[in-house]
Amino acid sequence: MTQATFRQQYTIPYFLCDRKQTIRLSMLVNYMLKVSGEQTAQIASEQQQTFFHEQNRSWIILAYEFDIKRLPRRDETVTFETYASEYNRLFCYREFKVYDEQENLIVATTATFGIMDLTKRKIVRIPEAVAAPYQATYNKQIRRTNKPEPLQTEQALHKAYLVRYTDIDQNNHVNNSVYLTWMLDALEADFLNRHDMCSGIIKFEKEVSQVEQVSSYVQTTIEEDAIRTDHAIQSADVTNARASFYWQRSV
Amino acid sequence: MTQATFRQQYTIPYFLCDRKQTIRLSMLVNYMLKVSGEQTAQIASEQQQTFFHEQNRSWIILAYEFDIKRLPRRDETVTFETYASEYNRLFCYREFKVYDEQENLIVATTATFGIMDLTKRKIVRIPEAVAAPYQATYNKQIRRTNKPEPLQTEQALHKAYLVRYTDIDQNNHVNNSVYLTWMLDALEADFLNRHDMCSGIIKFEKEVSQVEQVSSYVQTTIEEDAIRTDHAIQSADVTNARASFYWQRSV
C-alpha cells in the first residue's frame, strides 16, 4: 500500500531566517507541522476529527530526527512533502522532506507522533480508524529510534528562560518549536555564526506549562568528523526535553 | 504628484499568530517591512542602492503609529499596501495599510524612517536622489508626531530579557520587532487574553546590541473609553524604546 503523500510549496520570508540567511530550525518545524496539519484537514473524515474534539485528545510530537544537507534560504521557494510511514499501537512515524526548486532533497526529518488524552495528560492507543486515511503501514513492533546522548548538567553551561505569552500554544503548553529556540540560543553566537547543523535528534519528555522558568543546558564534544552538542531543557528538577545536534564548520 | 504605491498579498500561517488566532504585532511589522523592502528592490536604482552600501548607510525605523480595526487572522489572506507619503531633510514617513479580501481597511500604520550612518551610528540627511523614486512629497517642515506617554519606572512592573541570537539582525542590533515582543510579554497573560489593541505608538530611541539584558517596564492606566498601557525598554540606565498602547475588551 502506498502512503498518502501531501505536498505544499512555500517561499521563506527573511524574518524567519537567522543571521546566516537560512531558516531558523524552529520555523522549519513550524512549516512541517503546518503541512501535516493541512493534510489532516484534507483527508481525515469529520467523524475522525470529532473523535479528537469530543474525547479531548490531540496528536502530539514526541521526537524529531533531522538530516540536513542544507537549510532553505531567505526568499527561496521550497516544497514540503509529508506522509505517515508507519504506526503501531502507541506511535505514528511521519516523514517530512524538503526539496529545492530543482527537486533536490535538502532536509529529511522523521517525526514520532502520539495521541494524548488532554484531560489525563497521558499517551493513549492510536485507533485504527484514525490511522486509516493516512495509509501508513501497521507494524506492531515499536521502533528503536536513535536517542540524544546523555548530558551531565553539573558540567554543562546553561541559560535561563522565562516562558513567554506567545510560547504557549492551543494545548496550553509550550509549543515544540520553542524548545529548539531555547536549545540553540544557549550556544555561543560565535559558534552559531561559524557552524551549520547537519543532523540532530530531539526528544520531548515532559511538557512545560506557563509561568515556568526553564534552564537550557548545553555541552559540546568534538568528535572525529563533527562537533556534537548535547542539550537538556529542565524546569525545577524535571527534564522536559533532550537533544543532540551534529555540526560542521560553515564553508 | 501621486506616490509610488506597492501592494503584496500574504496568507498568515498559524505559527505567526498568538492564542487569539490573530497575527502577533511583531510579525505584522515584519510583513510590513518585507513589503517596503520589496518596493525598494523594485524601484530604487542600482546607483541608489550602491550609495547605501558604499557609504555604509541603512534605512532605520524610528517610530510606528498603529491604528487597528482588527488584526489579520490565522490563514487569512490580506493585502499589504505601502507608499512613502512625505519626507524632509531627516525623516521619511511611510504609510502601511492592510486590507482584507473584501478590500476593507483593517490596519493602518505610519512609520517614520531615517537614514543611519552605520559607522558613526548617527542619523544623516536624506539625499534627494534617494527619495525621488518613491515620489513622496517634500515638506521641509518636520512633522509633530504623537508621542508615547511618559512612564515612571520606579512604579512600573517589569520583566527582564536577555538578547537572543535570533533577535539580532544584519545591522548587528536587535531587530525592531523584538521590542514589541518584549513590551507585550511584560503584560499579564490574562490581560492579553481578554483585550485587543486598537491603537499604539512606539518610538525607538537607542539600539540594543548583543549580550545585553533589557528590562521591559509597563504601567496600566484606565481611561474613559480605553485602557492605556505605557511601556519602556531599558538597558542599564538607557531608555531604548518607549510605547503607549490602547486596548478594548475583546468581544
PDB file of N, CA, C and O in Angstrom, chain B residues 120-175:
ATOM      1  N   LYS B 120      29.214  55.793  12.033  1.00  0.00           N
ATOM      2  CA  LYS B 120      29.116  56.797  13.110  1.00  0.00           C
ATOM      3  C   LYS B 120      27.906  56.586  14.008  1.00  0.00           C
ATOM      4  O   LYS B 120      27.762  57.262  15.026  1.00  0.00           O
ATOM      5  N   ARG B 121      26.978  55.678  13.570  1.00  0.00           N
ATOM      6  CA  ARG B 121      25.749  55.432  14.326  1.00  0.00           C
ATOM      7  C   ARG B 121      24.970  56.725  14.531  1.00  0.00           C
ATOM      8  O   ARG B 121      24.509  57.034  15.645  1.00  0.00           O
ATOM      9  N   LYS B 122      24.875  57.502  13.470  1.00  0.00           N
ATOM     10  CA  LYS B 122      24.135  58.774  13.533  1.00  0.00           C
ATOM     11  C   LYS B 122      23.169  58.889  12.361  1.00  0.00           C
ATOM     12  O   LYS B 122      23.437  58.385  11.270  1.00  0.00           O
ATOM     13  N   ILE B 123      22.057  59.573  12.611  1.00  0.00           N
ATOM     14  CA  ILE B 123      21.089  59.847  11.542  1.00  0.00           C
ATOM     15  C   ILE B 123      21.675  60.912  10.617  1.00  0.00           C
ATOM     16  O   ILE B 123      22.176  61.930  11.099  1.00  0.00           O
ATOM     17  N   VAL B 124      21.616  60.674   9.317  1.00  0.00           N
ATOM     18  CA  VAL B 124      22.169  61.636   8.358  1.00  0.00           C
ATOM     19  C   VAL B 124      21.056  62.151   7.437  1.00  0.00           C
ATOM     20  O   VAL B 124      19.952  61.603   7.399  1.00  0.00           O
ATOM     21  N   ARG B 125      21.380  63.179   6.689  1.00  0.00           N
ATOM     22  CA  ARG B 125      20.435  63.820   5.766  1.00  0.00           C
ATOM     23  C   ARG B 125      19.980  62.840   4.684  1.00  0.00           C
ATOM     24  O   ARG B 125      20.760  62.025   4.203  1.00  0.00           O
ATOM     25  N   ILE B 126      18.710  62.932   4.301  1.00  0.00           N
ATOM     26  CA  ILE B 126      18.189  62.079   3.233  1.00  0.00           C
ATOM     27  C   ILE B 126      18.491  62.733   1.884  1.00  0.00           C
ATOM     28  O   ILE B 126      17.968  63.825   1.594  1.00  0.00           O
ATOM     29  N   PRO B 127      19.328  62.127   1.039  1.00  0.00           N
ATOM     30  CA  PRO B 127      19.625  62.746  -0.259  1.00  0.00           C
ATOM     31  C   PRO B 127      18.381  62.736  -1.145  1.00  0.00           C
ATOM     32  O   PRO B 127      17.615  61.769  -1.145  1.00  0.00           O
ATOM     33  N   GLU B 128      18.212  63.797  -1.908  1.00  0.00           N
ATOM     34  CA  GLU B 128      17.042  63.921  -2.771  1.00  0.00           C
ATOM     35  C   GLU B 128      16.967  62.764  -3.761  1.00  0.00           C
ATOM     36  O   GLU B 128      15.883  62.244  -4.041  1.00  0.00           O
ATOM     37  N   ALA B 129      18.114  62.355  -4.266  1.00  0.00           N
ATOM     38  CA  ALA B 129      18.145  61.280  -5.272  1.00  0.00           C
ATOM     39  C   ALA B 129      17.643  59.951  -4.698  1.00  0.00           C
ATOM     40  O   ALA B 129      17.086  59.122  -5.414  1.00  0.00           O
ATOM     41  N   VAL B 130      17.844  59.761  -3.384  1.00  0.00           N
ATOM     42  CA  VAL B 130      17.383  58.527  -2.740  1.00  0.00           C
ATOM     43  C   VAL B 130      15.854  58.555  -2.580  1.00  0.00           C
ATOM     44  O   VAL B 130      15.172  57.554  -2.759  1.00  0.00           O
ATOM     45  N   ALA B 131      15.316  59.731  -2.266  1.00  0.00           N
ATOM     46  CA  ALA B 131      13.873  59.855  -2.034  1.00  0.00           C
ATOM     47  C   ALA B 131      13.078  59.872  -3.343  1.00  0.00           C
ATOM     48  O   ALA B 131      11.924  59.422  -3.378  1.00  0.00           O
ATOM     49  N   ALA B 132      13.699  60.361  -4.413  1.00  0.00           N
ATOM     50  CA  ALA B 132      12.977  60.608  -5.670  1.00  0.00           C
ATOM     51  C   ALA B 132      12.116  59.447  -6.186  1.00  0.00           C
ATOM     52  O   ALA B 132      10.947  59.648  -6.513  1.00  0.00           O
ATOM     53  N   PRO B 133      12.648  58.193  -6.259  1.00  0.00           N
ATOM     54  CA  PRO B 133      11.851  57.124  -6.881  1.00  0.00           C
ATOM     55  C   PRO B 133      10.532  56.838  -6.160  1.00  0.00           C
ATOM     56  O   PRO B 133       9.609  56.286  -6.760  1.00  0.00           O
ATOM     57  N   TYR B 134      10.430  57.185  -4.892  1.00  0.00           N
ATOM     58  CA  TYR B 134       9.217  56.895  -4.125  1.00  0.00           C
ATOM     59  C   TYR B 134       8.124  57.926  -4.386  1.00  0.00           C
ATOM     60  O   TYR B 134       6.985  57.754  -3.976  1.00  0.00           O
ATOM     61  N   GLN B 135       8.493  59.032  -5.077  1.00  0.00           N
ATOM     62  CA  GLN B 135       7.540  60.099  -5.424  1.00  0.00           C
ATOM     63  C   GLN B 135       6.789  60.630  -4.200  1.00  0.00           C
ATOM     64  O   GLN B 135       5.600  60.960  -4.274  1.00  0.00           O
ATOM     65  N   ALA B 136       7.486  60.682  -3.063  1.00  0.00           N
ATOM     66  CA  ALA B 136       6.893  61.263  -1.858  1.00  0.00           C
ATOM     67  C   ALA B 136       6.964  62.788  -1.970  1.00  0.00           C
ATOM     68  O   ALA B 136       7.820  63.323  -2.679  1.00  0.00           O
ATOM     69  N   THR B 137       6.083  63.468  -1.260  1.00  0.00           N
ATOM     70  CA  THR B 137       6.074  64.931  -1.247  1.00  0.00           C
ATOM     71  C   THR B 137       7.190  65.441  -0.339  1.00  0.00           C
ATOM     72  O   THR B 137       7.340  64.952   0.790  1.00  0.00           O
ATOM     73  N   TYR B 138       7.980  66.407  -0.805  1.00  0.00           N
ATOM     74  CA  TYR B 138       8.955  67.039   0.077  1.00  0.00           C
ATOM     75  C   TYR B 138       8.264  68.145   0.855  1.00  0.00           C
ATOM     76  O   TYR B 138       7.586  68.981   0.280  1.00  0.00           O
ATOM     77  N   ASN B 139       8.438  68.124   2.175  1.00  0.00           N
ATOM     78  CA  ASN B 139       7.855  69.165   3.012  1.00  0.00           C
ATOM     79  C   ASN B 139       8.908  69.497   4.054  1.00  0.00           C
ATOM     80  O   ASN B 139       9.209  68.676   4.926  1.00  0.00           O
ATOM     81  N   LYS B 140       9.498  70.686   3.944  1.00  0.00           N
ATOM     82  CA  LYS B 140      10.674  70.957   4.788  1.00  0.00           C
ATOM     83  C   LYS B 140      10.344  70.959   6.284  1.00  0.00           C
ATOM     84  O   LYS B 140      11.198  70.738   7.124  1.00  0.00           O
ATOM     85  N   GLN B 141       9.083  71.167   6.607  1.00  0.00           N
ATOM     86  CA  GLN B 141       8.623  71.160   8.000  1.00  0.00           C
ATOM     87  C   GLN B 141       8.732  69.740   8.578  1.00  0.00           C
ATOM     88  O   GLN B 141       8.200  68.797   7.982  1.00  0.00           O
ATOM     89  N   ILE B 142       9.392  69.602   9.722  1.00  0.00           N
ATOM     90  CA  ILE B 142       9.428  68.295  10.387  1.00  0.00           C
ATOM     91  C   ILE B 142       8.104  68.090  11.132  1.00  0.00           C
ATOM     92  O   ILE B 142       7.661  68.977  11.863  1.00  0.00           O
ATOM     93  N   ARG B 143       7.461  66.955  10.895  1.00  0.00           N
ATOM     94  CA  ARG B 143       6.131  66.681  11.483  1.00  0.00           C
ATOM     95  C   ARG B 143       6.163  66.632  13.004  1.00  0.00           C
ATOM     96  O   ARG B 143       7.113  66.121  13.583  1.00  0.00           O
ATOM     97  N   ARG B 144       5.093  67.103  13.622  1.00  0.00           N
ATOM     98  CA  ARG B 144       4.948  66.881  15.062  1.00  0.00           C
ATOM     99  C   ARG B 144       4.158  65.590  15.195  1.00  0.00           C
ATOM    100  O   ARG B 144       2.952  65.578  14.983  1.00  0.00           O
ATOM    101  N   THR B 145       4.849  64.528  15.524  1.00  0.00           N
ATOM    102  CA  THR B 145       4.168  63.232  15.628  1.00  0.00           C
ATOM    103  C   THR B 145       3.717  63.006  17.071  1.00  0.00           C
ATOM    104  O   THR B 145       4.233  63.631  18.005  1.00  0.00           O
ATOM    105  N   ASN B 146       2.742  62.154  17.235  1.00  0.00           N
ATOM    106  CA  ASN B 146       2.310  61.788  18.582  1.00  0.00           C
ATOM    107  C   ASN B 146       3.440  61.081  19.323  1.00  0.00           C
ATOM    108  O   ASN B 146       4.292  60.448  18.702  1.00  0.00           O
ATOM    109  N   LYS B 147       3.417  61.179  20.628  1.00  0.00           N
ATOM    110  CA  LYS B 147       4.488  60.569  21.436  1.00  0.00           C
ATOM    111  C   LYS B 147       3.890  59.627  22.466  1.00  0.00           C
ATOM    112  O   LYS B 147       2.770  59.847  22.933  1.00  0.00           O
ATOM    113  N   PRO B 148       4.651  58.587  22.841  1.00  0.00           N
ATOM    114  CA  PRO B 148       4.174  57.732  23.938  1.00  0.00           C
ATOM    115  C   PRO B 148       4.080  58.550  25.226  1.00  0.00           C
ATOM    116  O   PRO B 148       4.826  59.517  25.403  1.00  0.00           O
ATOM    117  N   GLU B 149       3.184  58.157  26.111  1.00  0.00           N
ATOM    118  CA  GLU B 149       3.047  58.832  27.405  1.00  0.00           C
ATOM    119  C   GLU B 149       4.256  58.480  28.282  1.00  0.00           C
ATOM    120  O   GLU B 149       4.765  57.366  28.221  1.00  0.00           O
ATOM    121  N   PRO B 150       4.707  59.420  29.114  1.00  0.00           N
ATOM    122  CA  PRO B 150       5.842  59.107  29.996  1.00  0.00           C
ATOM    123  C   PRO B 150       5.473  58.018  31.022  1.00  0.00           C
ATOM    124  O   PRO B 150       4.299  57.844  31.349  1.00  0.00           O
ATOM    125  N   LEU B 151       6.460  57.322  31.496  1.00  0.00           N
ATOM    126  CA  LEU B 151       6.256  56.205  32.428  1.00  0.00           C
ATOM    127  C   LEU B 151       7.260  56.355  33.567  1.00  0.00           C
ATOM    128  O   LEU B 151       8.426  56.683  33.332  1.00  0.00           O
ATOM    129  N   GLN B 152       6.803  56.154  34.799  1.00  0.00           N
ATOM    130  CA  GLN B 152       7.705  56.205  35.961  1.00  0.00           C
ATOM    131  C   GLN B 152       8.186  54.782  36.242  1.00  0.00           C
ATOM    132  O   GLN B 152       7.428  53.977  36.783  1.00  0.00           O
ATOM    133  N   THR B 153       9.436  54.481  35.889  1.00  0.00           N
ATOM    134  CA  THR B 153       9.896  53.102  36.029  1.00  0.00           C
ATOM    135  C   THR B 153       9.856  52.619  37.479  1.00  0.00           C
ATOM    136  O   THR B 153       9.666  51.438  37.727  1.00  0.00           O
ATOM    137  N   GLU B 154      10.005  53.555  38.445  1.00  0.00           N
ATOM    138  CA  GLU B 154      10.003  53.108  39.856  1.00  0.00           C
ATOM    139  C   GLU B 154       8.665  52.484  40.250  1.00  0.00           C
ATOM    140  O   GLU B 154       8.602  51.644  41.142  1.00  0.00           O
ATOM    141  N   GLN B 155       7.595  52.969  39.591  1.00  0.00           N
ATOM    142  CA  GLN B 155       6.263  52.454  39.970  1.00  0.00           C
ATOM    143  C   GLN B 155       5.756  51.400  38.981  1.00  0.00           C
ATOM    144  O   GLN B 155       4.635  50.926  39.106  1.00  0.00           O
ATOM    145  N   ALA B 156       6.563  51.053  38.018  1.00  0.00           N
ATOM    146  CA  ALA B 156       6.093  50.150  36.957  1.00  0.00           C
ATOM    147  C   ALA B 156       6.486  48.707  37.242  1.00  0.00           C
ATOM    148  O   ALA B 156       7.458  48.435  37.942  1.00  0.00           O
ATOM    149  N   LEU B 157       5.695  47.776  36.712  1.00  0.00           N
ATOM    150  CA  LEU B 157       6.077  46.365  36.735  1.00  0.00           C
ATOM    151  C   LEU B 157       7.157  46.151  35.689  1.00  0.00           C
ATOM    152  O   LEU B 157       7.200  46.868  34.690  1.00  0.00           O
ATOM    153  N   HIS B 158       8.004  45.151  35.873  1.00  0.00           N
ATOM    154  CA  HIS B 158       8.946  44.874  34.787  1.00  0.00           C
ATOM    155  C   HIS B 158       9.378  43.425  34.740  1.00  0.00           C
ATOM    156  O   HIS B 158       9.304  42.690  35.719  1.00  0.00           O
ATOM    157  N   LYS B 159       9.793  43.013  33.556  1.00  0.00           N
ATOM    158  CA  LYS B 159      10.378  41.692  33.327  1.00  0.00           C
ATOM    159  C   LYS B 159      11.718  41.898  32.636  1.00  0.00           C
ATOM    160  O   LYS B 159      11.888  42.849  31.876  1.00  0.00           O
ATOM    161  N   ALA B 160      12.644  40.969  32.904  1.00  0.00           N
ATOM    162  CA  ALA B 160      13.984  41.076  32.306  1.00  0.00           C
ATOM    163  C   ALA B 160      14.106  40.104  31.130  1.00  0.00           C
ATOM    164  O   ALA B 160      13.564  39.001  31.169  1.00  0.00           O
ATOM    165  N   TYR B 161      14.796  40.522  30.103  1.00  0.00           N
ATOM    166  CA  TYR B 161      15.032  39.669  28.928  1.00  0.00           C
ATOM    167  C   TYR B 161      16.500  39.739  28.532  1.00  0.00           C
ATOM    168  O   TYR B 161      17.092  40.822  28.527  1.00  0.00           O
ATOM    169  N   LEU B 162      17.054  38.585  28.182  1.00  0.00           N
ATOM    170  CA  LEU B 162      18.393  38.565  27.600  1.00  0.00           C
ATOM    171  C   LEU B 162      18.242  38.554  26.083  1.00  0.00           C
ATOM    172  O   LEU B 162      17.374  37.862  25.550  1.00  0.00           O
ATOM    173  N   VAL B 163      19.070  39.314  25.420  1.00  0.00           N
ATOM    174  CA  VAL B 163      19.031  39.337  23.955  1.00  0.00           C
ATOM    175  C   VAL B 163      19.409  37.950  23.424  1.00  0.00           C
ATOM    176  O   VAL B 163      20.370  37.349  23.880  1.00  0.00           O
ATOM    177  N   ARG B 164      18.596  37.426  22.498  1.00  0.00           N
ATOM    178  CA  ARG B 164      18.848  36.112  21.909  1.00  0.00           C
ATOM    179  C   ARG B 164      19.578  36.245  20.571  1.00  0.00           C
ATOM    180  O   ARG B 164      19.459  37.271  19.903  1.00  0.00           O
ATOM    181  N   TYR B 165      20.234  35.172  20.202  1.00  0.00           N
ATOM    182  CA  TYR B 165      20.957  35.135  18.927  1.00  0.00           C
ATOM    183  C   TYR B 165      20.063  35.576  17.779  1.00  0.00           C
ATOM    184  O   TYR B 165      20.438  36.388  16.944  1.00  0.00           O
ATOM    185  N   THR B 166      18.849  35.051  17.742  1.00  0.00           N
ATOM    186  CA  THR B 166      17.953  35.327  16.622  1.00  0.00           C
ATOM    187  C   THR B 166      17.257  36.689  16.729  1.00  0.00           C
ATOM    188  O   THR B 166      16.543  37.075  15.817  1.00  0.00           O
ATOM    189  N   ASP B 167      17.489  37.412  17.830  1.00  0.00           N
ATOM    190  CA  ASP B 167      16.922  38.762  17.949  1.00  0.00           C
ATOM    191  C   ASP B 167      17.714  39.784  17.130  1.00  0.00           C
ATOM    192  O   ASP B 167      17.236  40.889  16.870  1.00  0.00           O
ATOM    193  N   ILE B 168      18.943  39.404  16.788  1.00  0.00           N
ATOM    194  CA  ILE B 168      19.876  40.351  16.156  1.00  0.00           C
ATOM    195  C   ILE B 168      19.707  40.311  14.639  1.00  0.00           C
ATOM    196  O   ILE B 168      19.632  39.229  14.067  1.00  0.00           O
ATOM    197  N   ASP B 169      19.663  41.474  14.026  1.00  0.00           N
ATOM    198  CA  ASP B 169      19.521  41.482  12.564  1.00  0.00           C
ATOM    199  C   ASP B 169      20.842  41.831  11.891  1.00  0.00           C
ATOM    200  O   ASP B 169      21.884  41.893  12.528  1.00  0.00           O
ATOM    201  N   GLN B 170      20.771  42.067  10.587  1.00  0.00           N
ATOM    202  CA  GLN B 170      22.009  42.241   9.827  1.00  0.00           C
ATOM    203  C   GLN B 170      22.799  43.490  10.196  1.00  0.00           C
ATOM    204  O   GLN B 170      23.969  43.608   9.876  1.00  0.00           O
ATOM    205  N   ASN B 171      22.157  44.456  10.849  1.00  0.00           N
ATOM    206  CA  ASN B 171      22.874  45.641  11.328  1.00  0.00           C
ATOM    207  C   ASN B 171      23.576  45.389  12.656  1.00  0.00           C
ATOM    208  O   ASN B 171      24.095  46.320  13.266  1.00  0.00           O
ATOM    209  N   ASN B 172      23.542  44.130  13.129  1.00  0.00           N
ATOM    210  CA  ASN B 172      24.167  43.759  14.406  1.00  0.00           C
ATOM    211  C   ASN B 172      23.498  44.381  15.620  1.00  0.00           C
ATOM    212  O   ASN B 172      24.126  44.519  16.674  1.00  0.00           O
ATOM    213  N   HIS B 173      22.236  44.737  15.477  1.00  0.00           N
ATOM    214  CA  HIS B 173      21.476  45.229  16.614  1.00  0.00           C
ATOM    215  C   HIS B 173      20.143  44.512  16.660  1.00  0.00           C
ATOM    216  O   HIS B 173      19.743  43.879  15.697  1.00  0.00           O
ATOM    217  N   VAL B 174      19.483  44.656  17.791  1.00  0.00           N
ATOM    218  CA  VAL B 174      18.209  43.957  17.961  1.00  0.00           C
ATOM    219  C   VAL B 174      17.181  44.468  16.944  1.00  0.00           C
ATOM    220  O   VAL B 174      17.005  45.680  16.780  1.00  0.00           O
ATOM    221  N   ASN B 175      16.535  43.541  16.280  1.00  0.00           N
ATOM    222  CA  ASN B 175      15.509  43.881  15.293  1.00  0.00           C
ATOM    223  C   ASN B 175      14.336  44.599  15.971  1.00  0.00           C
ATOM    224  O   ASN B 175      13.937  44.254  17.080  1.00  0.00           O
TER     225      ASN B 175
END
